[in-house]
CSV table of C-alpha atoms in Angstrom, one decimal:
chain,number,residue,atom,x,y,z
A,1,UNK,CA,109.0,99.8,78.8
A,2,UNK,CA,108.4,102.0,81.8
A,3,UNK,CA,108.9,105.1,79.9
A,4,UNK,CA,105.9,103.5,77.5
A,5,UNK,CA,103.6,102.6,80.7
A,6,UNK,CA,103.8,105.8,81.8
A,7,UNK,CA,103.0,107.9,78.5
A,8,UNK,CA,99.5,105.4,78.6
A,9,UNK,CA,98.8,107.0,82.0
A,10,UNK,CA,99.6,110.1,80.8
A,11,UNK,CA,97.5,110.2,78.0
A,12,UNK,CA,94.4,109.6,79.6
A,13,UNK,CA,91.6,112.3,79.4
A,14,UNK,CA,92.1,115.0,81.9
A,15,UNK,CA,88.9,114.0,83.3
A,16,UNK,CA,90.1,111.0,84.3
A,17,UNK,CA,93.2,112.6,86.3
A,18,UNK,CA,90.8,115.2,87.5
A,19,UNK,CA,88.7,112.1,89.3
A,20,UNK,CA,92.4,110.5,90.3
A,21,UNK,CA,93.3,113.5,92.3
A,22,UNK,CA,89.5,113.8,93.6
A,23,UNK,CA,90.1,110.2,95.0
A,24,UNK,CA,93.6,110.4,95.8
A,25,UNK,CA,92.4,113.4,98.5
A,26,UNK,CA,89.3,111.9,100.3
A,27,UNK,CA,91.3,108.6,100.6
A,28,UNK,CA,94.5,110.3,102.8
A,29,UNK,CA,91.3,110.2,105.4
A,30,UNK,CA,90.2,107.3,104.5
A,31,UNK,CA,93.2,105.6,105.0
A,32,UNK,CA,94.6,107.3,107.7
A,33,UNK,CA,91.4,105.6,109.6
A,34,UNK,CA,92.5,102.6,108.2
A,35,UNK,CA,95.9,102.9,110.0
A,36,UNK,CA,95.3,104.7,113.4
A,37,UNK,CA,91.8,105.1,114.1
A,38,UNK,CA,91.5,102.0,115.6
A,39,UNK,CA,93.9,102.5,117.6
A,40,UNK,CA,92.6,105.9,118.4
A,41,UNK,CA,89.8,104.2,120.0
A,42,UNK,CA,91.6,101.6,121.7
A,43,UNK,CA,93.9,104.4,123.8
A,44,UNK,CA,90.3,106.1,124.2
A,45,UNK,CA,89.2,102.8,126.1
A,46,UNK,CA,87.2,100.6,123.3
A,47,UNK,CA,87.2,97.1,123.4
A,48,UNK,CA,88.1,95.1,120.1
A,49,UNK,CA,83.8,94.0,119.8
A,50,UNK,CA,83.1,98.1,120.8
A,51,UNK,CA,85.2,98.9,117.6
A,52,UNK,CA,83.9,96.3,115.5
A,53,UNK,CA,80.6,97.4,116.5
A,54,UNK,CA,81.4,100.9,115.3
A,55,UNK,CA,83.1,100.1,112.4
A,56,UNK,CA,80.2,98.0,110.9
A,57,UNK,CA,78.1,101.3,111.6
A,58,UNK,CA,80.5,102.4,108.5
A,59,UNK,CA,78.5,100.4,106.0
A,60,UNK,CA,75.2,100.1,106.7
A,61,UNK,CA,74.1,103.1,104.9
A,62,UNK,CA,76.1,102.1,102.0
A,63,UNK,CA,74.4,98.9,102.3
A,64,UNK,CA,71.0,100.4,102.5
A,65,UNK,CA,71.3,102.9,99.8
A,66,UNK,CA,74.1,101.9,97.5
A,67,UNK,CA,71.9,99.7,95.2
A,68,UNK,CA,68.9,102.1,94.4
A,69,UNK,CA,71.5,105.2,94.3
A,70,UNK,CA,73.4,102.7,91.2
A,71,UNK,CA,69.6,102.7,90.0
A,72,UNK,CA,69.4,106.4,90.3
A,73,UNK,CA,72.4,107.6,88.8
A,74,UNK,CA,71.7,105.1,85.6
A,75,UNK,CA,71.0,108.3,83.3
A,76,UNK,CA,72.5,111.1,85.3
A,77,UNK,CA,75.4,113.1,84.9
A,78,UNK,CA,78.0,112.1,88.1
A,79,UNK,CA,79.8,115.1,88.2
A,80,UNK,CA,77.3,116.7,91.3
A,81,UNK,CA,77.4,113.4,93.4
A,82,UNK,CA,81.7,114.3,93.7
A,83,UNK,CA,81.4,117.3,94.5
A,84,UNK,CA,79.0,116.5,97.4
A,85,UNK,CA,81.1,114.0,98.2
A,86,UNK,CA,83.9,116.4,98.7
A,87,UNK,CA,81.9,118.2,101.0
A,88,UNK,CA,80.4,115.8,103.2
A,89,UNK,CA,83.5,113.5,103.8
A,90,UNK,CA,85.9,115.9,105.2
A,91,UNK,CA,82.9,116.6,107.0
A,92,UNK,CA,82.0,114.0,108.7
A,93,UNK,CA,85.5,113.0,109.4
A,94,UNK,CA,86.0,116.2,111.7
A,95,UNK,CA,82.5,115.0,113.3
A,96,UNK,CA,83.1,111.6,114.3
A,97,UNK,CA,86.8,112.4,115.1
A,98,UNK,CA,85.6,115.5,117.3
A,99,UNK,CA,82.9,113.0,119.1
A,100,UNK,CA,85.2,110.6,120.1
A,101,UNK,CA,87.8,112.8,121.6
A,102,UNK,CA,84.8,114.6,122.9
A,103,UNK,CA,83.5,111.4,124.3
A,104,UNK,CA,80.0,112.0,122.9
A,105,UNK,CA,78.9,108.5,122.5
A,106,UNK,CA,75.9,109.7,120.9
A,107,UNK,CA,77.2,111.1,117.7
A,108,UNK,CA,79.9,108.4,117.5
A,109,UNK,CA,78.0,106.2,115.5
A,110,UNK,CA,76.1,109.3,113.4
A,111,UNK,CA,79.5,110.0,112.4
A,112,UNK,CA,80.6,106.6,111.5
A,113,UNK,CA,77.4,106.2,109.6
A,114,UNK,CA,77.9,109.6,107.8
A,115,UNK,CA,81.3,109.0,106.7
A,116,UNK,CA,80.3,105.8,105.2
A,117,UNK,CA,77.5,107.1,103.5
A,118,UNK,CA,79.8,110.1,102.0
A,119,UNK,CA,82.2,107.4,100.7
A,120,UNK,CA,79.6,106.1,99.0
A,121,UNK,CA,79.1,108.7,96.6
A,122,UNK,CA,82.3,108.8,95.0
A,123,UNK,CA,83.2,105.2,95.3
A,124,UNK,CA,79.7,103.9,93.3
A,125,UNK,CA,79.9,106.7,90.5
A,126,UNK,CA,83.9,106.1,89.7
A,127,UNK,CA,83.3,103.4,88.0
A,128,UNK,CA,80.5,104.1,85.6
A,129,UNK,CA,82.5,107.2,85.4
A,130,UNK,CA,85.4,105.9,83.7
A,131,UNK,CA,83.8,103.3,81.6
A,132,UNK,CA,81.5,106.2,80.4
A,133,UNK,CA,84.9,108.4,80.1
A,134,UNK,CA,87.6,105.6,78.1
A,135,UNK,CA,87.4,103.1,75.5
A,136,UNK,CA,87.9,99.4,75.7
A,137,UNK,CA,91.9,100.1,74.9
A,138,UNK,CA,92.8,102.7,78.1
A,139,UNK,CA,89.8,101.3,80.5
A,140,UNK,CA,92.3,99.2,82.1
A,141,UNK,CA,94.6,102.0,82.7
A,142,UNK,CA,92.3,104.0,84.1
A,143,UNK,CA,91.0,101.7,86.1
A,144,UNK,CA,94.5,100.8,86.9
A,145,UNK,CA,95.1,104.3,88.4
A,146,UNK,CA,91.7,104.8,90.2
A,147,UNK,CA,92.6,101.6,92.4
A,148,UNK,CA,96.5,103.3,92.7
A,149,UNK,CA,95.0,106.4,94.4
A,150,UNK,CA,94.4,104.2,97.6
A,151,UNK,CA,97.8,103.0,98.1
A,152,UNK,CA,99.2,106.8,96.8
A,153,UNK,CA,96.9,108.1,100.0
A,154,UNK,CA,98.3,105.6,102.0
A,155,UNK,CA,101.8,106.5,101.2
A,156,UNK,CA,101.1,109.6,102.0
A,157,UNK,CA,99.3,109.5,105.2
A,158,UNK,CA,101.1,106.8,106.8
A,159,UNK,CA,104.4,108.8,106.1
A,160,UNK,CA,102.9,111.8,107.8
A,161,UNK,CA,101.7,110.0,110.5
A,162,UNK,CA,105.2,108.6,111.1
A,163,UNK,CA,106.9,111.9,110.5
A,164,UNK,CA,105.0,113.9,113.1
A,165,UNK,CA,104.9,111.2,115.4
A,166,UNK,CA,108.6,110.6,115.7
A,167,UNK,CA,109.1,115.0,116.3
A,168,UNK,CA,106.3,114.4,119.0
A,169,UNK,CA,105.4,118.1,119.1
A,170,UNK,CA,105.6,121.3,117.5
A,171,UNK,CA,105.3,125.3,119.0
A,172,UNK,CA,103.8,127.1,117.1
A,173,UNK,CA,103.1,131.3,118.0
A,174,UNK,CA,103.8,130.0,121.5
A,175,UNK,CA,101.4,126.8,121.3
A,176,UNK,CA,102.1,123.4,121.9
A,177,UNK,CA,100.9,121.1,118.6
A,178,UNK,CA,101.0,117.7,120.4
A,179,UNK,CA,101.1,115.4,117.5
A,180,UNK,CA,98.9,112.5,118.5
A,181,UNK,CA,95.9,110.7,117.1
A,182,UNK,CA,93.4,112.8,117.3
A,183,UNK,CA,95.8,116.0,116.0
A,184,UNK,CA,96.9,113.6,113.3
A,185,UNK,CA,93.8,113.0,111.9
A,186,UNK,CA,92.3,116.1,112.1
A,187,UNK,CA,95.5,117.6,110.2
A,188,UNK,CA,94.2,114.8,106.8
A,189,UNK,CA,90.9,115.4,107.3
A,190,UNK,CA,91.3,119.1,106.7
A,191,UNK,CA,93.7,118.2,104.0
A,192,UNK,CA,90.9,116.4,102.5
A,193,UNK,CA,88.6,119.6,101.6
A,194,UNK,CA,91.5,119.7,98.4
A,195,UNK,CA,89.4,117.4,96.8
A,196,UNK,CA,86.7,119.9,96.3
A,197,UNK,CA,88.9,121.9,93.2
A,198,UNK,CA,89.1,118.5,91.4
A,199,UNK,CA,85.5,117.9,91.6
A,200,UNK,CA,84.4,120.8,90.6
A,201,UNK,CA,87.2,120.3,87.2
A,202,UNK,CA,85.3,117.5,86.6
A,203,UNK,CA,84.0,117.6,83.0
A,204,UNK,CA,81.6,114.5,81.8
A,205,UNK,CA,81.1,113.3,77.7
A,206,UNK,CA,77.4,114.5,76.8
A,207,UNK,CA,74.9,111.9,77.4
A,208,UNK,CA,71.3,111.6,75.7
A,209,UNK,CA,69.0,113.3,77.3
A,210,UNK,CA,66.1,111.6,79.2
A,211,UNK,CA,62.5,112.9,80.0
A,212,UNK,CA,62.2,112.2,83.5
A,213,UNK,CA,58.7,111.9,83.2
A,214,UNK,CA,58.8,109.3,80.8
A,215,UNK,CA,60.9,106.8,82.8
A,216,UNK,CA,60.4,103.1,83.1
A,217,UNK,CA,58.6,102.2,86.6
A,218,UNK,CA,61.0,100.5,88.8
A,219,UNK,CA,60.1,97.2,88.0
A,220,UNK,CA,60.3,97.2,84.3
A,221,UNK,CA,63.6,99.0,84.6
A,222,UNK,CA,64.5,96.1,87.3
A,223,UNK,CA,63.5,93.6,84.6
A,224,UNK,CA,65.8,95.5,81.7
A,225,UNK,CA,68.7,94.2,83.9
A,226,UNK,CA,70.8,91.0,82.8
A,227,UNK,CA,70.3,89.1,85.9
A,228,UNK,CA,71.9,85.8,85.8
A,229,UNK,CA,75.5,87.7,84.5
A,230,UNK,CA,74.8,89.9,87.5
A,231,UNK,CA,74.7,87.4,89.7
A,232,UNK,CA,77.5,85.5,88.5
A,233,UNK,CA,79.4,88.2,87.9
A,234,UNK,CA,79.4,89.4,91.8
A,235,UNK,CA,79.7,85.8,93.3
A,236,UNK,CA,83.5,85.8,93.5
A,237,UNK,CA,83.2,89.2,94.7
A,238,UNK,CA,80.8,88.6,97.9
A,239,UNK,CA,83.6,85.7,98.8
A,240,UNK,CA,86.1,87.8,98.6
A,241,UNK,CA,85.1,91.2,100.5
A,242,UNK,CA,83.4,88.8,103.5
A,243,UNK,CA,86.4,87.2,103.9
A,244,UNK,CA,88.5,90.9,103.5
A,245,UNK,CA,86.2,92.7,106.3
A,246,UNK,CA,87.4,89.8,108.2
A,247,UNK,CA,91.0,91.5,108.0
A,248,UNK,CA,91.7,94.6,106.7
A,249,UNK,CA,89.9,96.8,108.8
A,250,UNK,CA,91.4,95.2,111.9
A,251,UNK,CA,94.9,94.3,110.7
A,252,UNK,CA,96.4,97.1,113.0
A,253,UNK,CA,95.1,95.8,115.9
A,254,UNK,CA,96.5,92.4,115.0
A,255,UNK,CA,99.7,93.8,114.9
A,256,UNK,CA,99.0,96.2,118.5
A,257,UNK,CA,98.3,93.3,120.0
A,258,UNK,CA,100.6,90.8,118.8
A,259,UNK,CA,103.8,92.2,118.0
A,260,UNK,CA,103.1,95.7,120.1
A,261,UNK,CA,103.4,97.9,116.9
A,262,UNK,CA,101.9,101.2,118.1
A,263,UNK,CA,100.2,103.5,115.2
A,264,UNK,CA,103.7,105.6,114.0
A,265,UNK,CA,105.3,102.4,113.3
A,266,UNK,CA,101.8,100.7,111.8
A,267,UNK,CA,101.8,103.8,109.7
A,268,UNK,CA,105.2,103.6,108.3
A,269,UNK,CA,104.9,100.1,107.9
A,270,UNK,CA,101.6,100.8,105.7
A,271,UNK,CA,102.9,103.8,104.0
A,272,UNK,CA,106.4,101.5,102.9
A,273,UNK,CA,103.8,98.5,101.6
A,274,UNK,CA,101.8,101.2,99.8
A,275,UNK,CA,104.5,102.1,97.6
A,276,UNK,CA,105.1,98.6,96.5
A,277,UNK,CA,101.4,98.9,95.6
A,278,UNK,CA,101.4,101.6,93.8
A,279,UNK,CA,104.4,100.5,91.6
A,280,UNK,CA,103.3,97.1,91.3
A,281,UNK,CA,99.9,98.6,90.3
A,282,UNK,CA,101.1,100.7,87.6
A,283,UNK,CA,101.9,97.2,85.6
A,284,UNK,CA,98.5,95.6,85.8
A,285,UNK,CA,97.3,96.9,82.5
A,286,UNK,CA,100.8,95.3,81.1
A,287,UNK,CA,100.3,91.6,82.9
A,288,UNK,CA,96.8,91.6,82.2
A,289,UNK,CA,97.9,92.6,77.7
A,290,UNK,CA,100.6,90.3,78.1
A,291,UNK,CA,99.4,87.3,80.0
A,292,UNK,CA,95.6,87.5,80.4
A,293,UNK,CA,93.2,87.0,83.3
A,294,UNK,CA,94.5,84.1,84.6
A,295,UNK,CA,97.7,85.7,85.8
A,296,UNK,CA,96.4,89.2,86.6
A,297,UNK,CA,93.6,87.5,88.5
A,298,UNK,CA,93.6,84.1,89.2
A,299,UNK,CA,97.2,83.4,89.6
A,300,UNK,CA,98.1,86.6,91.5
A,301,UNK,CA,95.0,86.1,94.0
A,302,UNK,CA,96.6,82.4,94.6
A,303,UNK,CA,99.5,84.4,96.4
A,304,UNK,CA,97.6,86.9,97.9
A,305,UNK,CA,96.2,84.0,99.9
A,306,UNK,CA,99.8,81.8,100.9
A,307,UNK,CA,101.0,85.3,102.1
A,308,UNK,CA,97.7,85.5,103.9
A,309,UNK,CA,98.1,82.1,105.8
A,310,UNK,CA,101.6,82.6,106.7
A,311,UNK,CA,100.3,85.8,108.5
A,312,UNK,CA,98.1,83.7,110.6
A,313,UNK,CA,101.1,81.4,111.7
A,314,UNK,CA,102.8,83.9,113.1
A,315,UNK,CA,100.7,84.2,115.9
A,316,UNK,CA,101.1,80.7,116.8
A,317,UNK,CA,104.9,81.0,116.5
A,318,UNK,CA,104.4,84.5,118.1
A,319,UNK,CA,106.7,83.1,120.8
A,320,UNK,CA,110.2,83.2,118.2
A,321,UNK,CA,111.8,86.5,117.6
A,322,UNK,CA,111.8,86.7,114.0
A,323,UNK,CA,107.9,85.9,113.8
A,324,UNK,CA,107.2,89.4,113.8
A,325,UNK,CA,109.8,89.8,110.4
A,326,UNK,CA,108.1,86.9,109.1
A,327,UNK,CA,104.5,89.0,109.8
A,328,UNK,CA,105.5,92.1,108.4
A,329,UNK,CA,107.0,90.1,104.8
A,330,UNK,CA,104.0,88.6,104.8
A,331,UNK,CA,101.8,91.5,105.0
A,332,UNK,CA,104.5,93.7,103.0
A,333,UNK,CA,103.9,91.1,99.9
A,334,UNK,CA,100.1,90.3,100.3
A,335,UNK,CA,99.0,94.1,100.1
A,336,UNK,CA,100.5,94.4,96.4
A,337,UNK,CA,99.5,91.0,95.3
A,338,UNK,CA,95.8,91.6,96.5
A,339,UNK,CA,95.4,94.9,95.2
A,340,UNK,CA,96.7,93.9,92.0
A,341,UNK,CA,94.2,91.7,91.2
A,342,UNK,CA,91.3,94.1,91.7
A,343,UNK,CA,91.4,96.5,88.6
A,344,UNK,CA,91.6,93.0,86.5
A,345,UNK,CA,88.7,91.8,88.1
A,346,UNK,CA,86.9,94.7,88.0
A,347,UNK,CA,87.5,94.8,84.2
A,348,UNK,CA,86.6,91.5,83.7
A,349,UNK,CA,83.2,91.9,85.4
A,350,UNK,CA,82.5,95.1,83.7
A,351,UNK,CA,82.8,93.8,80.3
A,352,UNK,CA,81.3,90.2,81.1
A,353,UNK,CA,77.6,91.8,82.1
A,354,UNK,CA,78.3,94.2,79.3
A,355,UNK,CA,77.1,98.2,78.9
A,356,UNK,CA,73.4,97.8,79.8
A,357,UNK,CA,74.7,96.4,83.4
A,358,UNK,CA,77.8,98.4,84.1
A,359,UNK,CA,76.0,101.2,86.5
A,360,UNK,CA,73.6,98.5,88.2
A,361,UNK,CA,77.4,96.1,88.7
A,362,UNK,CA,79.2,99.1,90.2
A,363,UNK,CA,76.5,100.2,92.7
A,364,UNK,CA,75.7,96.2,93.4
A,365,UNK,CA,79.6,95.8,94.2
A,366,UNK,CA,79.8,98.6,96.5
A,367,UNK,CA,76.5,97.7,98.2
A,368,UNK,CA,77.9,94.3,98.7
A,369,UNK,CA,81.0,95.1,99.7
A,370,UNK,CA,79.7,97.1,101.9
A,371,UNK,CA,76.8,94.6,103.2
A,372,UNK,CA,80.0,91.9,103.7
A,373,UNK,CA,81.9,94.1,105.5
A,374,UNK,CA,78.7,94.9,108.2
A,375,UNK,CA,78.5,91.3,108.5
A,376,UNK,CA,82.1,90.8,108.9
A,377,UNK,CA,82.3,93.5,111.5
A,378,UNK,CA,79.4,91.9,113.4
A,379,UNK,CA,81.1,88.1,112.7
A,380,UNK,CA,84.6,89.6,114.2
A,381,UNK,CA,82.7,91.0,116.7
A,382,UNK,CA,81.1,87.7,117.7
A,383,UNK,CA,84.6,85.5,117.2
A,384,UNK,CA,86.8,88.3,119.5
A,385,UNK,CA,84.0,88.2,122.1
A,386,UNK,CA,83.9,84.2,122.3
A,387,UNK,CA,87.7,84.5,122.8
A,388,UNK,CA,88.8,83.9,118.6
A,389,UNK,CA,92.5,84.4,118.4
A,390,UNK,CA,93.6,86.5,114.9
A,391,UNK,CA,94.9,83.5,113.7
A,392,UNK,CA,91.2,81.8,113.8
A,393,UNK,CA,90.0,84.2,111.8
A,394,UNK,CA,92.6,85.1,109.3
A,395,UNK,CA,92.2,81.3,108.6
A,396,UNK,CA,88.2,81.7,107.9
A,397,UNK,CA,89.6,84.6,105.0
A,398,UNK,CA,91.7,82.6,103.4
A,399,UNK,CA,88.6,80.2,103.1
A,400,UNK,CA,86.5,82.9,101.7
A,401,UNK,CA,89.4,83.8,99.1
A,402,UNK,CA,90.3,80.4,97.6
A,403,UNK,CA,85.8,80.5,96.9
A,404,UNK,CA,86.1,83.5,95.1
A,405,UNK,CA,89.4,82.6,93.2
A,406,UNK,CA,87.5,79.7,91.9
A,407,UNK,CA,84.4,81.7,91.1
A,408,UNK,CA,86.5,84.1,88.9
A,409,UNK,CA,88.3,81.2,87.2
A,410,UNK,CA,84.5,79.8,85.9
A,411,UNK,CA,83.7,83.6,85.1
A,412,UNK,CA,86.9,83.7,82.9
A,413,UNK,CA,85.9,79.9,81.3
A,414,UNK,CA,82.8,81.0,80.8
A,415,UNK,CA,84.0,84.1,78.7
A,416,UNK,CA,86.7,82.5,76.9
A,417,UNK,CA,84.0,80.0,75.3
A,418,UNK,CA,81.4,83.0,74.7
A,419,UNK,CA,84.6,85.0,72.7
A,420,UNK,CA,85.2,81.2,70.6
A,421,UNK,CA,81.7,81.0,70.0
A,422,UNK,CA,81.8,84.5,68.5
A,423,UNK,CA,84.4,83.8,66.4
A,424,UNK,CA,83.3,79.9,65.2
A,425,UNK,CA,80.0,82.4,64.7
A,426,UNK,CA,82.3,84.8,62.3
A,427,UNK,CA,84.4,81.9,60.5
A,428,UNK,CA,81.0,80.1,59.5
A,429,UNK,CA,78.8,83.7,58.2
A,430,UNK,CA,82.7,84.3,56.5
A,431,UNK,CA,82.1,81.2,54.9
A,432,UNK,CA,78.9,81.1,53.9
A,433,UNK,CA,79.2,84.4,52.3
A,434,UNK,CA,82.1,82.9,50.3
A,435,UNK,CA,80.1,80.2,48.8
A,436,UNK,CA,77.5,82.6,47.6
């Protein structure tokens, strides 16, 4: 069976595995801020509201540009918008990294704003990108092993991070290479410029050509839109990524300031998790064939949550030794089973608001994953200020997650009767056509 799961990955078009590798290489940054760059600002002297201030900095341009950039790229090819993206990421990384060491408080939050912004561009064309790309029978696959790239880069970063850590420093021509922080994640963000050979491989299907000048104005083109699947369609989703900007960027410094784990040992702790991702990710395409949305989605999102809430109680049992095993199980098993629902989902949506909507969903979802996450970073802010413990809040995501579970079960309900009506629909036209 595995040999079979892996010839369907194989198989996909090269462009596809050109955009894997493209992803795969601006997200060893990304993730490497994930694991240590909060951290990074903590040793520098930030308070936990300073980096959730800065943090939210992240997406507000995504926020503000993310929707009429899905509007944009609606008849465009997407290969130009990775390759800038390629660029500007690794770019901006070495900014904001260099400002903070730098203590330029100025271009601190230019940098966070920049980065975001670059993550933008590759994030909201990757998905119109591979529905454009695949068919109905390999989407999920592909989309499968876009979302694998993420825990990939996170196995790979956070075993770096760990590696060099642990040898502490290197001499190199009669230099000391002092592998901290800042070295650390200056070393991925140069590694990141490899994602500019991918990106320019890139190779799109022909689309029909458009005559700019003959466009729709943006208000007829607004009004072409399916807007009550939208709107359904990213319910579940604004739940779910308030309740996840709640946690995930700051996960690392519940477990600083909780259990004392310093960044080498968050790092190998995320880079060990990642690989259960990753493998537990290559068989979502398989659960989803074999047992439907329910389980891929539904179900699996159901665990995510106990794992989640069992997280929070270890801080009140902080006190007990093995609370800190029971935290990292907890968090080991929640990062598979909440990652694993995510190409399912994104499926589901994708096809539920059909073709007309698929550019307009994917810009929406980053846009509003983006918007959640500001206003989580600004609510985290406010609960860590007023003295919130991470238990408070982890509670308050949990919340959020059951709302969206629920809100995908009705999307699923509401296309399981739209595929019977379609087939009652077929059965009767069958049968009229028989009694003629």
């Amino acid at each position: 069976m595995i040999k079979k799961i892996l010839k369907n990955y194989l198989q996909l078009p090269r462009s596809i595995h050109h955009l894997i590798m493209l992803q795969f290489f601006l997200n060893i940054i990304h993730v490497a801020f994930v694991l240590i760059l909060n951290i990074y600002l903590r040793k520098k002297g930030f308070t936990d509201p300073q980096i959730a201030n800065y943090n939210s900095l992240r997406f507000l341009g995504v926020l503000i540009f993310a929707l009429p950039f899905g509007i944009f790229i609606r008849h465009r090819d997407l290969k130009p918008f990775f390759i800038l993206s390629s660029f500007l990421v690794p770019f901006f990384s070495l900014l904001l990294i260099n400002s903070i060491d730098r203590d330029l408080d100025q271009l601190i939050p230019f940098g966070f704003f920049g980065w975001g912004l670059s993550m933008m561009l590759v994030n909201v064309c990757s998905l119109p990108f591979i529905l454009r790309n695949t068919s109905e029978n390999n989407s999920i696959e592909s989309l499968s092993l876009s979302f694998s790239t993420w825990s990939l880069a996170m196995m790979f970063s956070g075993i770096l991070i760990s590696a060099l850590q642990s040898i502490e420093s290197l001499i190199v021509l009669s230099y000391y290479i002092y592998f901290d922080e800042y070295t650390l994640l200056l070393l991925i963000s140069f590694l990141s410029f490899l994602s500019i050979p991918f990106s320019v491989l890139i190779t799109e299907k022909k689309r029909p050509q458009y005559d700019q000048n003959s466009y729709q104005s943006f208000a007829l083109m607004l009004r072409s839109y399916d807007w009550d699947l939208i709107i359904k369609a990213i319910s579940p989703h604004i739940a779910i990524s308030i309740g996840a900007g709640l946690t995930i960027p700051f996960i690392n410094l519940f477990f600083n300031s909780i259990f004392n784990l310093d960044s080498d040992s968050f790092s190998l702790l995320g880079s060990i998790t990642s690989l259960i991702v990753f493998i537990s990710a290559l068989f979502v395409p398989t659960i989803k064939n074999k047992f439907g949305y329910w389980v891929s989605i539904v179900l699996v999102q159901s665990c995510s949550i106990i794992c989640l809430l069992t997280l929070a109680f270890t801080e009140i049992f902080s006190s007990y030794s093995i609370s800190m095993y029971v935290a990292i199980l907890a968090f080991v098993f929640r990062q598979p089973l909440m990652h694993m629902a995510h190409p399912s989902s994104n499926e589901l949506t994708m096809n539920y608001v059909g073709r007309n909507n698929q550019e307009l969903i994917s810009a929406l979802n980053s846009s509003l994953w983006s918007a959640s996450w500001f206003i989580s970073a600004k609510l985290f802010q406010f609960l860590r200020e007023n003295g919130y413990e991470y238990y408070k809040i982890f509670f308050i995501t949990a919340f959020l997650y059951i709302i969206g579970t629920i809100l995908y079960s009705m999307i699923i309900m509401s296309r399981n009767r739209k595929k019977l009506d379609e087939i009652s629909e077929k059965k009767r036209i069958l049968t009229l056509d028989s009694l003629e």
